[in-house]
Short mmCIF file of C-alpha atoms in Angstrom, two decimals:
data_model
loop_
_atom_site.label_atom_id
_atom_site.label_comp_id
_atom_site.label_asym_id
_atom_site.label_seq_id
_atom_site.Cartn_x
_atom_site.Cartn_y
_atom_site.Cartn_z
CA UNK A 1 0.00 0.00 0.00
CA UNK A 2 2.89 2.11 0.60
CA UNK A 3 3.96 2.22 -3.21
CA UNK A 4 1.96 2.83 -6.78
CA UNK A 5 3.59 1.00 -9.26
CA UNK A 6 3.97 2.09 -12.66
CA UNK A 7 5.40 -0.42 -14.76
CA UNK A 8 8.28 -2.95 -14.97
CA UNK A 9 10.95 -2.99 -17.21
CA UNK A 10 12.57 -6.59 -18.71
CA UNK A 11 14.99 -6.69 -21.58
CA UNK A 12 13.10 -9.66 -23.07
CA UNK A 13 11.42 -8.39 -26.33
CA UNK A 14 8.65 -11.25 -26.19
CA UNK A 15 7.12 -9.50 -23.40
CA UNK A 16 7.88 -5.72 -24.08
CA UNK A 17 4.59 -3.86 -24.48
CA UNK A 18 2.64 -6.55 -22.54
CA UNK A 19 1.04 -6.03 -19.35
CA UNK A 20 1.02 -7.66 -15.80
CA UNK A 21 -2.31 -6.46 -14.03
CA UNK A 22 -2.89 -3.63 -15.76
CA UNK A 23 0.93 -2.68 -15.98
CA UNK A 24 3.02 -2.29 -19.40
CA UNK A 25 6.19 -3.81 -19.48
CA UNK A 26 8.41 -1.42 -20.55
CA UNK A 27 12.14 -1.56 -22.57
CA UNK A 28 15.10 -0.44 -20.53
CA UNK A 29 15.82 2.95 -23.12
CA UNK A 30 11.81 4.05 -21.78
CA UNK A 31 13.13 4.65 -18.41
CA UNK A 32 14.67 7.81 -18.69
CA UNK A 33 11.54 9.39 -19.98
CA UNK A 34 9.01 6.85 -17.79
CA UNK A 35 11.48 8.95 -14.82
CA UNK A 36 10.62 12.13 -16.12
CA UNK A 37 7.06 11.98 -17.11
CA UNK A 38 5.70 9.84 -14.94
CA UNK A 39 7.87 11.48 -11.22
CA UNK A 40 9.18 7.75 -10.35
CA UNK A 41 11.22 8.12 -6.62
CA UNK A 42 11.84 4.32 -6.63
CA UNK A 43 13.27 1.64 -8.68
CA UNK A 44 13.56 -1.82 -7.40
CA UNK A 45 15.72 -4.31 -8.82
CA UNK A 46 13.77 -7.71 -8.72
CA UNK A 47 17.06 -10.25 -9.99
CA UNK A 48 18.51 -11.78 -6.71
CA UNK A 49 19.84 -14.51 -8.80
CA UNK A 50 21.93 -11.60 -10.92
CA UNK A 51 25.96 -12.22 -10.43
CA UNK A 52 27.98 -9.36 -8.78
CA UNK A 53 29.33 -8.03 -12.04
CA UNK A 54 26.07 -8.11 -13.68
CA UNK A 55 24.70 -6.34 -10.42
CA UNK A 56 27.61 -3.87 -10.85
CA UNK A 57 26.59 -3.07 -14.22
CA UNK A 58 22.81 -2.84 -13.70
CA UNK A 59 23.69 -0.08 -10.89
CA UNK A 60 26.10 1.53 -12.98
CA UNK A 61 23.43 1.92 -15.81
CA UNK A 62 21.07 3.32 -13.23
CA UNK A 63 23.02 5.73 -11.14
CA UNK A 64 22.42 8.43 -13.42
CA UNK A 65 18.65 8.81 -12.45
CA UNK A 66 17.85 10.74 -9.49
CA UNK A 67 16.08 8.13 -7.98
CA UNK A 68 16.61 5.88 -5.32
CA UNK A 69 16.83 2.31 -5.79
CA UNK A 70 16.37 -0.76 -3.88
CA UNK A 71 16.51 -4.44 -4.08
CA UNK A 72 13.87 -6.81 -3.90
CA UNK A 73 14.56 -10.03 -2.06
CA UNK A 74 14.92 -13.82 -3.30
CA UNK A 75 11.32 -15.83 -3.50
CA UNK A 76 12.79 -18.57 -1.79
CA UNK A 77 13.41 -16.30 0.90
CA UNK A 78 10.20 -15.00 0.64
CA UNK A 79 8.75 -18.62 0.39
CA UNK A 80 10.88 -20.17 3.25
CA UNK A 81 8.99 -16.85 5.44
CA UNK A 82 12.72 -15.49 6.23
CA UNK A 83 11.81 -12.03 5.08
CA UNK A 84 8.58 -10.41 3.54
CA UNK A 85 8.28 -7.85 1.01
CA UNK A 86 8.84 -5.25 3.33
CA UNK A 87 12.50 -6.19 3.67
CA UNK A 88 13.27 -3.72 0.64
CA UNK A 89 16.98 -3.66 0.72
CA UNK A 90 19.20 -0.43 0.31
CA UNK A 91 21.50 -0.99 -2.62
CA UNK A 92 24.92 -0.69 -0.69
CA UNK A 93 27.85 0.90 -1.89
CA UNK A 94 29.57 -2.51 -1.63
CA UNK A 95 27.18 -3.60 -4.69
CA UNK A 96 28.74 -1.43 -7.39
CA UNK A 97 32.15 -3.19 -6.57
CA UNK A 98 32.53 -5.90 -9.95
CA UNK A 99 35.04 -7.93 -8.56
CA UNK A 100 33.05 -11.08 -7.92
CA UNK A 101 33.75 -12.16 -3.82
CA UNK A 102 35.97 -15.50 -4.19
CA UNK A 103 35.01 -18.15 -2.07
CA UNK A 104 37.34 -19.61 0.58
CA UNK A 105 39.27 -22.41 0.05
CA UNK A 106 37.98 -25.28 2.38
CA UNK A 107 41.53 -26.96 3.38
CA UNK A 108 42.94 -23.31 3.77
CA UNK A 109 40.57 -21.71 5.61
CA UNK A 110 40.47 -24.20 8.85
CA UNK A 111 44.36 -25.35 8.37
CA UNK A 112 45.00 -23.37 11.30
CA UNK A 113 41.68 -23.08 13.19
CA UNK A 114 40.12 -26.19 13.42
CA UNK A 115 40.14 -27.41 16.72
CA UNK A 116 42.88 -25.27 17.75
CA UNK A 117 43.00 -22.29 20.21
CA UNK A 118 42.97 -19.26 18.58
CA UNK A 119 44.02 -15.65 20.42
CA UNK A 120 43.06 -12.16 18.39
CA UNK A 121 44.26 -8.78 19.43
CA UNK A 122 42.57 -5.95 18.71
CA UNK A 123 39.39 -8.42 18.20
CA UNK A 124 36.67 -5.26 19.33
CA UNK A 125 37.83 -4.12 16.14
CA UNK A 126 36.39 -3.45 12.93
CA UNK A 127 38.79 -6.21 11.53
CA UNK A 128 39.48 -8.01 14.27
CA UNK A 129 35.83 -8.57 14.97
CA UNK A 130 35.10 -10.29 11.36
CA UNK A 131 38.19 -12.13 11.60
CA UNK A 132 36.40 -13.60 15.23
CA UNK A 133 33.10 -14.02 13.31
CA UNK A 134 34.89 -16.42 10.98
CA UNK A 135 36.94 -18.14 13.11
CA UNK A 136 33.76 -19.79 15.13
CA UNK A 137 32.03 -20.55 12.28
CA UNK A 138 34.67 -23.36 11.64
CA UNK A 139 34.94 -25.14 15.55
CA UNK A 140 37.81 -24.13 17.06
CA UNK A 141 38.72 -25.33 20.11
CA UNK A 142 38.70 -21.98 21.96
CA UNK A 143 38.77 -18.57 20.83
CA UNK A 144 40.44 -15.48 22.93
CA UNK A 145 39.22 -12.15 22.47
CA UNK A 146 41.82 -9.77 23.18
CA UNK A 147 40.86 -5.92 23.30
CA UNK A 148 42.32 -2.65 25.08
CA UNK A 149 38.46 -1.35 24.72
CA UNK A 150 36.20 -3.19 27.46
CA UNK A 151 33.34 -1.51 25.42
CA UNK A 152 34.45 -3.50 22.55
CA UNK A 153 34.83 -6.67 23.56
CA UNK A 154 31.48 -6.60 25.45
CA UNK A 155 29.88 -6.10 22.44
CA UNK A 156 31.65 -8.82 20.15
CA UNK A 157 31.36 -11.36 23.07
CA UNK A 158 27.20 -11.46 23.35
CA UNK A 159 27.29 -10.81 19.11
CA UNK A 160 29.54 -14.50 19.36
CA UNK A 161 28.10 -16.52 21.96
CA UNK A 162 24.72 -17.21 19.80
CA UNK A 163 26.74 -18.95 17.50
CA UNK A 164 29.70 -20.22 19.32
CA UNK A 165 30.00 -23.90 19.58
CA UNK A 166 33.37 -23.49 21.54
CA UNK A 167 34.59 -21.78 24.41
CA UNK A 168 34.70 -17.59 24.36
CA UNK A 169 36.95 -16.45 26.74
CA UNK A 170 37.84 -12.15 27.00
CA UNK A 171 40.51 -10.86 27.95
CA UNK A 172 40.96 -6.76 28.51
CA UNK A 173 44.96 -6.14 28.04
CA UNK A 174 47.02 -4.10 26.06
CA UNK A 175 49.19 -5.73 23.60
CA UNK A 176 52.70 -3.79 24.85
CA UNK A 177 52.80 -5.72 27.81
CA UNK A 178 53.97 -8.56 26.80
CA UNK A 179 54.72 -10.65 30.26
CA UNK A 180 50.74 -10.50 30.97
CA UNK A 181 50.05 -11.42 27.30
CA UNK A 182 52.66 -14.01 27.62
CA UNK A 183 50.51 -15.73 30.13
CA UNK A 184 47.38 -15.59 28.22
CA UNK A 185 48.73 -17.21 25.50
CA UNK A 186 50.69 -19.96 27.69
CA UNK A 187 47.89 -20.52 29.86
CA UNK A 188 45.45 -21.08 27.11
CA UNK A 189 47.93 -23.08 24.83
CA UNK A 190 47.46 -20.95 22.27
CA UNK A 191 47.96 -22.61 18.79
CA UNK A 192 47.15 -19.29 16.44
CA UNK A 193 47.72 -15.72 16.51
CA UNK A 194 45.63 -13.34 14.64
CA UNK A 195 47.25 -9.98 14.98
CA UNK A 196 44.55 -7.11 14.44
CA UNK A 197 45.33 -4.40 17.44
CA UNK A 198 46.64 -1.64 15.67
CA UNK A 199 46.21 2.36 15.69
CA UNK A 200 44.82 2.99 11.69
CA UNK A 201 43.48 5.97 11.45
CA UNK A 202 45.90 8.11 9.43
CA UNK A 203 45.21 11.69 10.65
CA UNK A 204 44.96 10.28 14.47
CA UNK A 205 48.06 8.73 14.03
CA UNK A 206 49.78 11.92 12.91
CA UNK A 207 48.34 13.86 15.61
CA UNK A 208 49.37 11.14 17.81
CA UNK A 209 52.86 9.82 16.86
CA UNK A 210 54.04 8.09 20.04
CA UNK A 211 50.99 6.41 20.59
CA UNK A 212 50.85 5.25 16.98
CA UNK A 213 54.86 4.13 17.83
CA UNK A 214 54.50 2.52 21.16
CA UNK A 215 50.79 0.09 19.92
CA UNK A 216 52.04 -0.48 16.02
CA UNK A 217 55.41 -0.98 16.62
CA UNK A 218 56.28 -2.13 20.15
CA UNK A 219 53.06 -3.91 20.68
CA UNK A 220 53.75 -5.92 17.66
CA UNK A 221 57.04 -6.67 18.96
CA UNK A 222 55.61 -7.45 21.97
CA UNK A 223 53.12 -9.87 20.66
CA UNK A 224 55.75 -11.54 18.24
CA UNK A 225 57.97 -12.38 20.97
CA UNK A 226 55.48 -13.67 23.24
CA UNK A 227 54.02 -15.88 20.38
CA UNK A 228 57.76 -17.43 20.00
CA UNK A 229 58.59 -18.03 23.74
CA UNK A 230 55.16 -19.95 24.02
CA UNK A 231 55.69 -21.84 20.62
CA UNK A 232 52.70 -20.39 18.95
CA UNK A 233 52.39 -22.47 15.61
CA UNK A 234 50.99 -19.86 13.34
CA UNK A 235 51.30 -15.93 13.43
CA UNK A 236 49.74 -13.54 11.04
CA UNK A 237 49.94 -9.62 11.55
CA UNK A 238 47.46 -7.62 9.74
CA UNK A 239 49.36 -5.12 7.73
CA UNK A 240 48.18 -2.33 4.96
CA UNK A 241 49.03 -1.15 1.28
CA UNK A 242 50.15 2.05 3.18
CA UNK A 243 53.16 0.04 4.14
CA UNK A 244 54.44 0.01 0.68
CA UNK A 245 56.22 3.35 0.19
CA UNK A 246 54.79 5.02 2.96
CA UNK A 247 53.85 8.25 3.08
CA UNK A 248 52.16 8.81 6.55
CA UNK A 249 53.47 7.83 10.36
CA UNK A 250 50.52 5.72 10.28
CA UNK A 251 52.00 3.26 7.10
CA UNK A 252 55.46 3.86 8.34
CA UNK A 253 54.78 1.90 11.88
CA UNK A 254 53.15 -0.62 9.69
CA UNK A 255 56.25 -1.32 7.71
CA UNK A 256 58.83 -1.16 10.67
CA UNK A 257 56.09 -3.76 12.57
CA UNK A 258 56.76 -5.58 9.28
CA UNK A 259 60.50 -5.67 9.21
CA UNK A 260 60.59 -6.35 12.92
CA UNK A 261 58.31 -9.66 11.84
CA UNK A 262 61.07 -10.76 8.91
CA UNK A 263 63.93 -10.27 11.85
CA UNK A 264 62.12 -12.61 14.00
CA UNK A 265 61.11 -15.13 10.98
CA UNK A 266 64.78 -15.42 10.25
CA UNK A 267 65.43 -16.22 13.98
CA UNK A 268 62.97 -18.54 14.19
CA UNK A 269 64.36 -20.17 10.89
CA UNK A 270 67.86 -20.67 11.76
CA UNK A 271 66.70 -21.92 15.59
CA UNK A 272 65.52 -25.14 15.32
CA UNK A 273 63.97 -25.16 19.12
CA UNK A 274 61.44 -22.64 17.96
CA UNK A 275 58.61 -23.40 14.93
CA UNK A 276 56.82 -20.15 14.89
CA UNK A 277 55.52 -19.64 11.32
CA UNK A 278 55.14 -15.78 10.63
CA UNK A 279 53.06 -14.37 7.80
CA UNK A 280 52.08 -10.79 6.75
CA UNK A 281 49.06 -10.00 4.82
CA UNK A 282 48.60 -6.77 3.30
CA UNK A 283 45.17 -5.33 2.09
CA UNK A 284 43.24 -1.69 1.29
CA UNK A 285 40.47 0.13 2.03
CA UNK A 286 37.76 -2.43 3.65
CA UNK A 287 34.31 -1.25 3.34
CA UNK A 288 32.71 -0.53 6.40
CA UNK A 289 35.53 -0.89 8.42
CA UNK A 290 36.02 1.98 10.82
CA UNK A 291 38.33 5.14 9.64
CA UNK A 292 36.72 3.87 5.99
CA UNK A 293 35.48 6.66 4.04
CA UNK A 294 32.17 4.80 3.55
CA UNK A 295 30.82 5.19 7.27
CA UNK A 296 32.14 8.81 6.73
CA UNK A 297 30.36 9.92 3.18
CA UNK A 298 27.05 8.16 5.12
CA UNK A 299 26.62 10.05 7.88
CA UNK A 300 27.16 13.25 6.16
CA UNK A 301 25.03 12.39 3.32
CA UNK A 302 22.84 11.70 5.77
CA UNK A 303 22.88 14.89 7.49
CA UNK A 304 22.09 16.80 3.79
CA UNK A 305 25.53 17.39 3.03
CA UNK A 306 28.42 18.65 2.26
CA UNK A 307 30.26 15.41 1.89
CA UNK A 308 33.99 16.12 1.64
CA UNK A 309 36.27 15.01 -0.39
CA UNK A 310 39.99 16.08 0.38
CA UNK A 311 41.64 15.80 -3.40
CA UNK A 312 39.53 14.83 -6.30
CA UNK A 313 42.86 12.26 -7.71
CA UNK A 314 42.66 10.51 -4.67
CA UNK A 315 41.83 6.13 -5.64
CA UNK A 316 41.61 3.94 -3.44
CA UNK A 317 41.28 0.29 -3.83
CA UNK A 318 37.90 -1.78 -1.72
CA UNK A 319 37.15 -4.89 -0.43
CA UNK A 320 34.29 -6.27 1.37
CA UNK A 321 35.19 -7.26 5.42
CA UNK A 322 33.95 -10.54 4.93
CA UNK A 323 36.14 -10.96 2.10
CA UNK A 324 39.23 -9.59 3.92
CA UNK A 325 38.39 -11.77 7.16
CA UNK A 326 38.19 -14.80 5.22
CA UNK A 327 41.50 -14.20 3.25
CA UNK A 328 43.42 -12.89 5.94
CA UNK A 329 42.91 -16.86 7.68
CA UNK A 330 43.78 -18.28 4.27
CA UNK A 331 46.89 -16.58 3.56
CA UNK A 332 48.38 -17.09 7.15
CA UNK A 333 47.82 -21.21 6.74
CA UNK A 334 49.63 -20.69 3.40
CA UNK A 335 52.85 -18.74 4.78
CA UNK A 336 55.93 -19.79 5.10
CA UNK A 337 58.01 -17.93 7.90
CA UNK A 338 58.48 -14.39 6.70
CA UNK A 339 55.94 -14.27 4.23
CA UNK A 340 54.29 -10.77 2.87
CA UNK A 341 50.38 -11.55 1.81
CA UNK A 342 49.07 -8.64 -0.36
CA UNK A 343 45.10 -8.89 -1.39
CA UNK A 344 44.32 -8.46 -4.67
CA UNK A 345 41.78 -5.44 -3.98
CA UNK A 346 40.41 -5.40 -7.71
CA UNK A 347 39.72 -2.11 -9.48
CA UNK A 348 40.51 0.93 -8.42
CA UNK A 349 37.41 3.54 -7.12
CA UNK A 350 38.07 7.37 -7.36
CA UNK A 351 37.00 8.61 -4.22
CA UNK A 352 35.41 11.44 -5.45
CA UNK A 353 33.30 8.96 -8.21
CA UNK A 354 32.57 6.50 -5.24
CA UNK A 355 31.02 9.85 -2.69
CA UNK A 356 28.52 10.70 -6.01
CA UNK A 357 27.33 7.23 -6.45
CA UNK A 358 26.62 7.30 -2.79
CA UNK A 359 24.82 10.47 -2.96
CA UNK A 360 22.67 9.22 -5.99
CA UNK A 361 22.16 5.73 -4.29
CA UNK A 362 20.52 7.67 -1.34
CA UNK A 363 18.38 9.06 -3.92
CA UNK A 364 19.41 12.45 -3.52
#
């Protein structure tokens, strides 16, 4: 009751200039002047079987409309009664990305997490939390969530114990001392490190170099050397294309955490009492994640504007968090010690392209 349908619009001539209760079925070039004539606010996108690039496209060929659209959800959803028609989805930002997701890789995604105990710093995170998310979903043993931010961890704990099918045990510490973090991991006999805590935010970290210093830097050392005197099997440190070349403090920390990591790999590989395996895995701009523009652009679009764009050359390079989570686990089984991981990101977005899709996928 909420909508008054005009028409729908299918590229399959057979049915063009038909009607379905007493509404034509249009071609796709009638919808620029159907939009015009006819004041259409709404398009809805009824092809949940339609592949990511096709999606992509479909959006793309939209976006120029000042409408909003939406899409509709899958009938065997509908049938199975997990949603109604109500559940009119937002087309996300994430949608107009044409890299298809990949899917995991069965042996390499539980190498190092089935039934094992698994310990993630800086899991209250953005990153840290999807990498959690993932790792019960394929039975470890235990899982340790390891946060600075009680606030955090709170959250992520009652979020994982509907699912969890192991034991979820938190742990409020910070990752530069290493003696207390030593015992976590000892007394747990902790088989995998996941290595998420980290201060990312680019302008915070140049208004705030020795704290950027003291949690990128020493608390990775920190947690690297507390992972080899327990005999950790597996540790993987969440790095960032700003490593490469950097041009900020924030990437610069990242790259001297990384070098510290190589150091210790090469210890570890001429000591043969030690078998830590150390891998590095590298990777963009994660949608959603916080410090991403995307949470950013939202709010203010959200507000009315002005949604600010710093430079107008700036790319960056997305991925979904899922995505990231999932290959972050696979490319730390695969390492050997010393290993650098970087993501394939896809194509690159222009910032300043990606804030006026947003704006015309709000509909405004």
């Amino acid at each position: 009751s909420d909508y008054r349908v005009i028409g729908f619009v299918d590229k399959d001539k057979k049915i063009q200039g038909r009607f379905i209760s007493g509404k034509k079925i249009y071609k796709s070039s009638d919808l620029s002047e159907l939009i015009n004539k006819k004041r259409i606010s709404e398009i809805l996108i009824a092809i949940p079987s339609l592949s990511r690039k096709g999606r992509s496209e479909l959006l793309r060929s939209l976006k120029k409309y000042p409408v909003i659209i939406k899409s509709m959800p899958s009938l065997s959803d509908l049938a199975e009664g997990n949603i109604s028609i109500s559940d009119l989805k937002e087309v996300k930002i994430e949608d107009l990305l044409q890299r298809e997701i990949r899917e995991p890789i069965a042996e390499l995604i539980s190498k190092d997490i089935n039934d094992k105990t698994i310990l993630v710093t800086g899991a209250g995170g953005s990153i840290g939390s999807e990498i959690c998310k993932q790792i019960i979903k394929l039975k470890p043993r235990k899982i340790i969530l390891f946060d600075i931010s009680e606030h955090s961890l709170y959250q992520l704990e009652r979020q994982l114990l509907d699912d969890a099918s192991c034991k979820v045990i938190s742990v409020i510490g910070n990752i530069t001392k290493q003696e207390r973090l030593s015992r976590v991991i000892e007394s747990n006999e902790v088989n995998t490190v996941y290595h998420a805590a980290a201060y990312k935010h680019v302008p915070m970290v140049e208004k705030n170099l020795l704290a950027g210093v003291r949690c990128n830097i020493f608390g990775t050392l920190s947690c690297i050397q507390a992972s080899i005197e327990n005999n950790v099997e597996s540790f993987v440190f969440i790095s960032t294309d700003k490593a490469v070349r950097p041009t900020n403090i924030m990437g610069a920390t990242k790259r001297f955490a990384e070098l510290i990591l190589q150091a210790k790999a090469q210890e570890v590989n001429e000591n043969e009492e030690t078998k830590t395996r150390i891998s590095m895995v590298r990777f963009g701009n994660v949608l959603g994640s916080s410090g991403s523009v995307v949470p950013l652009f939202t709010e203010q679009i959200e507000k009315g504007g002005p949604v600010t764009v710093t430079d107008p050359n700036i790319i960056r390079y997305f991925m979904t968090i899922t995505e990231a989570a999932q290959l972050v686990i696979q490319a730390g089984s695969m390492g050997k010690s010393g290993d650098i991981f970087v993501l394939d990101m896809g194509e690159q977005v222009h910032v300043l392209d990606l804030a006026k899709d947003m704006i015309r996928l709000s509909g405004m």
